[in-house]
Amino acid sequence: MVAFLIAVAAAPSSGLVLIVGRALQTIERNILDPLQDPALFGSLTLPDAA
């Protein structure tokens, strides 16, 4: 996952980032799920629309 985050940080600001794996479940387990873990990156709270 660290290599993925470094690659995203070094990617050009325009364009797409492609994640390749044998199965969607593998990508979810190894990349997407850890990125959504509040214990690692904190929780995301959106401000209330007023």
CSV table of N, CA and C in Angstrom, one decimal:
chain,number,residue,atom,x,y,z
A,1,MET,N,0.8,-1.2,0.0
A,1,MET,CA,0.0,0.0,0.0
A,1,MET,C,0.9,1.3,0.0
A,2,VAL,N,2.0,1.2,0.7
A,2,VAL,CA,2.9,2.4,0.7
A,2,VAL,C,3.4,2.7,-0.7
A,3,ALA,N,3.7,1.7,-1.5
A,3,ALA,CA,4.2,1.9,-2.9
A,3,ALA,C,3.0,2.6,-3.7
A,4,PHE,N,1.8,2.1,-3.4
A,4,PHE,CA,0.7,2.7,-4.1
A,4,PHE,C,0.5,4.2,-3.8
A,5,LEU,N,0.6,4.5,-2.5
A,5,LEU,CA,0.5,5.9,-2.1
A,5,LEU,C,1.6,6.8,-2.7
A,6,ILE,N,2.8,6.3,-2.7
A,6,ILE,CA,3.9,7.0,-3.3
A,6,ILE,C,3.7,7.2,-4.8
A,7,ALA,N,3.2,6.2,-5.5
A,7,ALA,CA,2.9,6.3,-6.9
A,7,ALA,C,1.8,7.3,-7.2
A,8,VAL,N,0.8,7.4,-6.4
A,8,VAL,CA,-0.3,8.3,-6.5
A,8,VAL,C,0.2,9.8,-6.3
A,9,ALA,N,1.1,9.9,-5.3
A,9,ALA,CA,1.6,11.2,-5.0
A,9,ALA,C,2.5,11.7,-6.2
A,10,ALA,N,3.2,10.8,-6.8
A,10,ALA,CA,4.1,11.2,-7.9
A,10,ALA,C,3.4,11.3,-9.3
A,11,ALA,N,2.2,10.9,-9.4
A,11,ALA,CA,1.5,10.8,-10.6
A,11,ALA,C,1.2,12.3,-11.1
A,12,PRO,N,1.0,12.5,-12.4
A,12,PRO,CA,0.6,13.8,-12.9
A,12,PRO,C,-0.7,14.2,-12.4
A,13,SER,N,-1.0,15.5,-12.3
A,13,SER,CA,-2.2,16.0,-11.7
A,13,SER,C,-3.4,15.7,-12.6
A,14,SER,N,-3.2,15.5,-13.9
A,14,SER,CA,-4.3,15.2,-14.8
A,14,SER,C,-4.2,13.7,-15.2
A,15,GLY,N,-5.3,13.1,-15.4
A,15,GLY,CA,-5.3,11.7,-15.9
A,15,GLY,C,-5.9,10.8,-14.8
A,16,LEU,N,-5.8,9.5,-15.1
A,16,LEU,CA,-6.4,8.5,-14.3
A,16,LEU,C,-5.3,7.7,-13.6
A,17,VAL,N,-5.6,7.2,-12.4
A,17,VAL,CA,-4.8,6.2,-11.7
A,17,VAL,C,-5.4,4.9,-11.9
A,18,LEU,N,-4.6,3.9,-12.4
A,18,LEU,CA,-5.1,2.6,-12.6
A,18,LEU,C,-4.6,1.6,-11.6
A,19,ILE,N,-5.5,0.9,-11.0
A,19,ILE,CA,-5.1,-0.1,-10.0
A,19,ILE,C,-5.4,-1.5,-10.6
A,20,VAL,N,-4.4,-2.3,-10.7
A,20,VAL,CA,-4.5,-3.6,-11.4
A,20,VAL,C,-4.3,-4.7,-10.3
A,21,GLY,N,-5.1,-5.7,-10.4
A,21,GLY,CA,-5.0,-6.9,-9.5
A,21,GLY,C,-5.7,-8.1,-10.2
A,22,ARG,N,-5.5,-9.3,-9.6
A,22,ARG,CA,-6.1,-10.5,-10.2
A,22,ARG,C,-7.6,-10.4,-10.1
A,23,ALA,N,-8.1,-9.9,-9.0
A,23,ALA,CA,-9.5,-9.8,-8.7
A,23,ALA,C,-9.9,-8.6,-8.0
A,24,LEU,N,-11.1,-8.1,-8.2
A,24,LEU,CA,-11.6,-6.9,-7.5
A,24,LEU,C,-11.4,-7.1,-6.0
A,25,GLN,N,-11.7,-8.3,-5.5
A,25,GLN,CA,-11.6,-8.5,-4.0
A,25,GLN,C,-10.2,-8.3,-3.5
A,26,THR,N,-9.2,-8.7,-4.3
A,26,THR,CA,-7.8,-8.5,-3.9
A,26,THR,C,-7.5,-7.0,-3.8
A,27,ILE,N,-7.9,-6.2,-4.8
A,27,ILE,CA,-7.7,-4.8,-4.8
A,27,ILE,C,-8.4,-4.1,-3.6
A,28,GLU,N,-9.7,-4.6,-3.3
A,28,GLU,CA,-10.4,-4.0,-2.2
A,28,GLU,C,-9.7,-4.3,-0.9
A,29,ARG,N,-9.3,-5.6,-0.7
A,29,ARG,CA,-8.6,-6.0,0.5
A,29,ARG,C,-7.3,-5.3,0.8
A,30,ASN,N,-6.5,-5.2,-0.3
A,30,ASN,CA,-5.1,-4.7,-0.1
A,30,ASN,C,-5.0,-3.2,-0.3
A,31,ILE,N,-5.9,-2.5,-1.0
A,31,ILE,CA,-5.7,-1.1,-1.2
A,31,ILE,C,-6.9,-0.3,-0.7
A,32,LEU,N,-8.1,-0.6,-1.1
A,32,LEU,CA,-9.3,0.3,-0.8
A,32,LEU,C,-9.7,0.2,0.6
A,33,ASP,N,-9.8,-1.0,1.2
A,33,ASP,CA,-10.2,-1.2,2.6
A,33,ASP,C,-9.2,-0.5,3.6
A,34,PRO,N,-7.9,-0.7,3.4
A,34,PRO,CA,-7.0,0.0,4.3
A,34,PRO,C,-7.1,1.6,4.2
A,35,LEU,N,-7.4,2.1,3.0
A,35,LEU,CA,-7.5,3.5,2.8
A,35,LEU,C,-8.7,4.1,3.5
A,36,GLN,N,-9.7,3.2,3.8
A,36,GLN,CA,-11.0,3.7,4.4
A,36,GLN,C,-10.9,3.4,5.9
A,37,ASP,N,-9.9,2.9,6.5
A,37,ASP,CA,-9.8,2.5,7.9
A,37,ASP,C,-9.5,3.8,8.7
A,38,PRO,N,-10.4,4.2,9.5
A,38,PRO,CA,-10.3,5.4,10.3
A,38,PRO,C,-9.1,5.3,11.3
A,39,ALA,N,-8.7,4.1,11.7
A,39,ALA,CA,-7.6,4.0,12.6
A,39,ALA,C,-6.3,4.4,11.9
A,40,LEU,N,-6.2,4.2,10.6
A,40,LEU,CA,-5.0,4.6,9.9
A,40,LEU,C,-4.9,6.0,9.5
A,41,PHE,N,-6.1,6.6,9.0
A,41,PHE,CA,-6.1,7.9,8.3
A,41,PHE,C,-7.0,8.8,9.0
A,42,GLY,N,-7.7,8.5,10.1
A,42,GLY,CA,-8.7,9.3,10.7
A,42,GLY,C,-10.0,9.2,10.0
A,43,SER,N,-11.0,9.8,10.6
A,43,SER,CA,-12.4,9.7,10.0
A,43,SER,C,-12.6,10.9,9.2
A,44,LEU,N,-13.4,10.7,8.2
A,44,LEU,CA,-13.8,11.8,7.3
A,44,LEU,C,-15.2,12.3,7.7
A,45,THR,N,-15.2,13.6,8.1
A,45,THR,CA,-16.5,14.2,8.4
A,45,THR,C,-16.7,15.4,7.5
A,46,LEU,N,-17.8,15.4,6.8
A,46,LEU,CA,-18.1,16.5,5.9
A,46,LEU,C,-18.9,17.5,6.6
A,47,PRO,N,-18.6,18.8,6.3
A,47,PRO,CA,-19.4,19.9,7.0
A,47,PRO,C,-20.8,19.9,6.6
A,48,ASP,N,-21.7,20.3,7.5
A,48,ASP,CA,-23.1,20.3,7.2
A,48,ASP,C,-23.4,21.5,6.2
A,49,ALA,N,-24.2,21.2,5.3
A,49,ALA,CA,-24.6,22.2,4.3
A,49,ALA,C,-25.6,23.1,4.9
A,50,ALA,N,-25.3,24.4,4.9
A,50,ALA,CA,-26.2,25.4,5.6
A,50,ALA,C,-26.9,26.1,4.6
